[in-house]
Amino acid sequence: MGDTTAPPGRDEVLARCLAGLGGGGGGGVLLTGPAGIGRSAVLDAVQGEAERAGALVLRSNSAACEAGLPQLALYDLFAAALAERDERDAWEPDSTALAPHLRAALDAALLRAPAGDGAAGQLALRLAVLELLRALAVSRPVLLVLDDAHCLDPASAQVLAFVARRLAGQRVAVLAAERLADGAEPGCLDLLPGPVTEVALDPLPPAVIGELLSARGGLAPGDPVVERIAAASGGNPGFALALARTARRSCAPPGADEPLPVPRGLRELFAAQLAALTPELLAELLPAATARPVPRWPAGEALGQAFAAGLLTRTPGGEPRFAHPLLRELVYADATGAQRRQCHAALAEQLDDPLEKARHRALATPGPDPALAAELAAAAELAVDRGAPAQAAELARLAAERTDHDPQLAADRLLTAARHARDAGRADQARRTCDAVLRGANRAARVGARLLLVELAGGDRSGVPALLDAAQAEAGDTPGLRAAVQLHRAEHAISTGRPDQGLAELAEAARQAERSGDLAQQLEVIAVRAPIELQLRPEWVLPSLRHATELAARRPAAAPRAASIQIRCCLVVGLLRAGAVGEAIEEVNQLRADVESAGRLKDLADVLHLVASTHERAGRCVQAYQAGRRGGRLRRELGPTPAPGLVLSAAAELNGGTAQRATELATSALLAAEAAGDAEWTAYALGLLGRADLLGRRHQRAAEHLGRCRTLLRGLGFTDPALFLVDADLVEALAWSGALAPAWQLLREAGAEVDRLDRRVLRLGLARARAVLAARDGDPRGAADELRAQLPASHPYPLERARALLTLGDLERRARRRAAARADLRAAAEAFAAAQCLPWLAHTEERLARLDGLDGADGPGPALSELERQIVALVRQGATNRQVAAALHVSVKSVEGSLTRLYRRFGVRDRAGLTACPSAG
C-alpha cells in the first residue's frame, strides 16, 4: 500500500491530484517536474489515498534503460491482477470474463502464451486491455499509476493511449508522472482519459527543505551545511537529499571556504553546461559563484558564452543568475584553491560591507594574522547587532583560527563563536566548538564551554551533573566563575524538581556575583530567582522585575542577553497572573519584536511560547494559534527533543484548530517527554490532553490526565495555580466523573492557594467548578443561581468568562430552565466567537444544537415516543386538544399533560413554539 502522508510541502498538490481523479469516477492527472522534484513521492501518497478509499491500484515504474523492452509496462500493470482474477474465477466463474481471442492476445503480451498474428493481434491486445479494465471497474474503482511515463516502452504507450481514448464513463482513472524541464511541453497527455488535470511540481521553500534534511537527510537542524544544501538544491528535494548523503559521508562538514561536495549523479545532470566551462569562462564566473551578493557578472563575450551554454539565465527583472543554484557550487568547486583565495582577496577590496569584507579577507588569508583576527572579532559583534548570529558564529570562528599568537584569546573567541552558534539554533555546531575549547588550556573558557554544554543538554539531563562538577572544580575560588557555575546548578536543581536546593544554590550565586561586582551576573541571578519568587512572593517580585528591566535597558552593554530576556519574560508572566493583561500584551509584543530583530532563533522559540500563552489568556486566539504554531515548529527544528514543540503545537490547536488534532499532538508530546525523562513537559502534555478530553466530554480520562499533570507540576515545585490553569478543570472533571469527595477537597486546596497568592483572576474558574459540584450534589437550580450571581460583566481572561457561561447553560438545562439555558449557551458561543476560539466554539454550538433533544442528562435524552410524535404531528396540522384526543383515542387530560412535558423539554411556551421547533419530531 502507498504512503498516505503527503510529502513535506505538497499538501496542496496532493489535494489537486485527488480532485483531478474525481474520487474514483475517472479522469486523468499528469504530474510534471524536473528530476528529483519528488514526483514519485506524490504518486505514493495519491496511491495510498486511493487504496484507503477502496480503489484497485495498478502501477508501472518505467525506466529509460528498459524502454526498449516491448509491453513491459503492460506486464507491470496487469500480470498480477490477471493472475489474481484467474485464481478467483477458478472458484467463482465471472460473467465479465474476457472473450477467448482477447484473452489469448493478452496472455501472449504478458508472456503467458505464444504470440499471435501481427495486426489482428495488436488490435486484440488493445481491446483486451480495455475490456479487462472495464471488468475490473465493475466491483470497484481502478487507478492506473504510471511513474516516469516518459520512459514507457512504445508498445505499452500505444496500447494505453488507445485505451485512454475509450474510458469515458468508466470508473477508471490514470495518474501519470513525467519528467519535464522548465518551459518544455508535456508529451504524455495522450495516456490520460478526460478530463485531464496538469499539476506542475514547484521547488520547495528553504524551510521545508530544512525539515526534510532533518527528518530524512540525517542532518541536525541548524547545521550550517543545511543552509548551504537548501540554497544549492534550488528547492529540489531529491537534490537536497543527495547532497546531504554526500555531506554525511565526508570526513568533516565543508568549511566556509570549501566547496560543497556534489555527488556524481547530480553533476552528470549538468554535464552539458559544465562542458562549456573553459578556464577563461571559469575565471569570469568565479566571483559570481563566490560572493554574497554578486558584485559583478561577466560582460561582453563571456556573458554571451555563459548564456549560450545554459550556465546563466535571467531573473524576471532581466538580471543574470545561475540557471540552477547548484551550478554556483559546481563553478566554485571546479576552481583550484589558489584561484578561490585570489578571488576572495579581490572581493575583499571591491566590497563595502564590513562583514563581507572581513570574511573574504579571512578566506584569502588562511594563516595567523592578529590584525585580521581583531577585524573579524569586531565584524562578529557587528553581525550580532544586525541580528545575524549565524554569520557572527562564522566570523568569530574565523577570528579564533587566526589568533594562534595568543592561545588564551583564541579560546575566548572560540567560546564566543559557540555561543553565537547556540543563539542561531545550531546546537551541533556549538557542541563541536565547545569540544575544541575544552582541548585548550584557558581555564575560564573551559568553564564557560562546560556550562554552555549544560545549556545545550535539552531534555537529556543525565550528563549535566558531571559537567557541573567539572566546571566547579575548574572555577576554583574565582568569584565570577563560581557565580556562573552556581547559577547553572540552581537552574538544574529547579528544573529537576528540587526547588529548595535550587534556592540554596541561588543564594550562593548571588553572594559570588556580589563579590565579583559584575552587574551582568547580578541580573542573571534575578532572572533565575524571579520564576520562583513569582510563586512565593508575587507582591514583591513585580516591582523587582520592573526595576531590573529598567536597569538592563539603561545599561544594555552590561546586561546579558539571556538574563534580560528571562527578566522581561518573568515580568510578562507576573502581569498576566496579576490580571494586568493589557500591559502584558504590550510587553510581550515588544519583547517579540526585539528578539525577532536580533535574529536569535532559540530565543524566539521561547518567546513565542509566552506570546501564545499571553494572547490565549487575553482571549486573542488567532494570535495565540499563529504564535503557537510557529513556536512549535521552531522548537521541533532546534531540538534536542520534540516534546516542547509538540506541546506548543497542541496548545495552538486548542486555540484555533481542532480538539482531535490537539489530542494527536499532545499524545505525541507525552510520549516524547516521557522518553526524554522531562517531567515539566510531560505535565504540560498531560494538561493539554485533559483539556481536549473535556471538549470531548471524556470526563474520567480528563480527570486522570489533569490529575497527573497537577501532581507532576507540584512535584517540581510549581504550586502557583496561575502557572497552568488546571485546578478548576480538574475539579469539574472529577465532579462529572462522580468523584465528589476528592473534588471538594481539591477545590478547598486550590481556593486556599488562590487566596494566599491573591490570584483574583482564578476565582471565576473556581466558582464554575464549585457550581458543577453543587449541581452534582443535587441542586442544579441553586448552583446556577449562585454562579450567575458571581458572573462578572467582563474578565481579564475572556475565555474564563466564556467557560463560565457554558457551564451556566448546562446547569440551567439541568434545572429544566430551557430558555435560560439557551440564552447562556448563545452568550457563551458569542464569547468564544469573539475570541475566535474555534474548538470551544464548535463544542458550544454542538451543545446548543443538542439542547432541544436533551432531558437533563449529560448525554442525549430519550427520543419522542410514538404517542408524542403523533401528538406533535396533529398539533402542527392545527388540531385542537380535543381533536387530538379523539384521533388518538386518549383523554384530553392525557394530551394536555403530554403537551406540558413537550413544552418543557423543548424550552417553548405554547403550541406555536412547539410547531416552529425543528427538533420536535
CSV table of C-alpha atoms in Angstrom, one decimal, residues 60-63 66-78 109-110 152-153 155-156:
chain,number,residue,atom,x,y,z
A,60,SER,CA,4.0,0.8,-13.6
A,61,ASN,CA,7.5,2.1,-12.7
A,62,SER,CA,9.3,2.7,-16.0
A,63,ALA,CA,13.0,3.4,-16.6
A,66,GLU,CA,14.1,-0.6,-20.1
A,67,ALA,CA,12.2,1.4,-22.7
A,68,GLY,CA,13.4,-1.0,-25.4
A,69,LEU,CA,11.6,-4.0,-23.8
A,70,PRO,CA,8.2,-4.1,-25.6
A,71,GLN,CA,5.0,-4.3,-23.4
A,72,LEU,CA,7.0,-4.3,-20.2
A,73,ALA,CA,4.6,-1.6,-18.7
A,74,LEU,CA,1.6,-3.8,-19.5
A,75,TYR,CA,3.2,-6.7,-17.7
A,76,ASP,CA,3.8,-4.4,-14.6
A,77,LEU,CA,0.2,-3.2,-14.7
A,78,PHE,CA,-1.8,-6.3,-15.4
A,109,ALA,CA,1.6,-9.9,-24.4
A,110,LEU,CA,2.2,-10.9,-20.8
A,152,LEU,CA,7.3,3.9,-21.2
A,153,ASP,CA,8.1,1.4,-23.8
A,155,ALA,CA,4.4,-0.7,-27.4
A,156,SER,CA,2.8,-0.2,-24.0
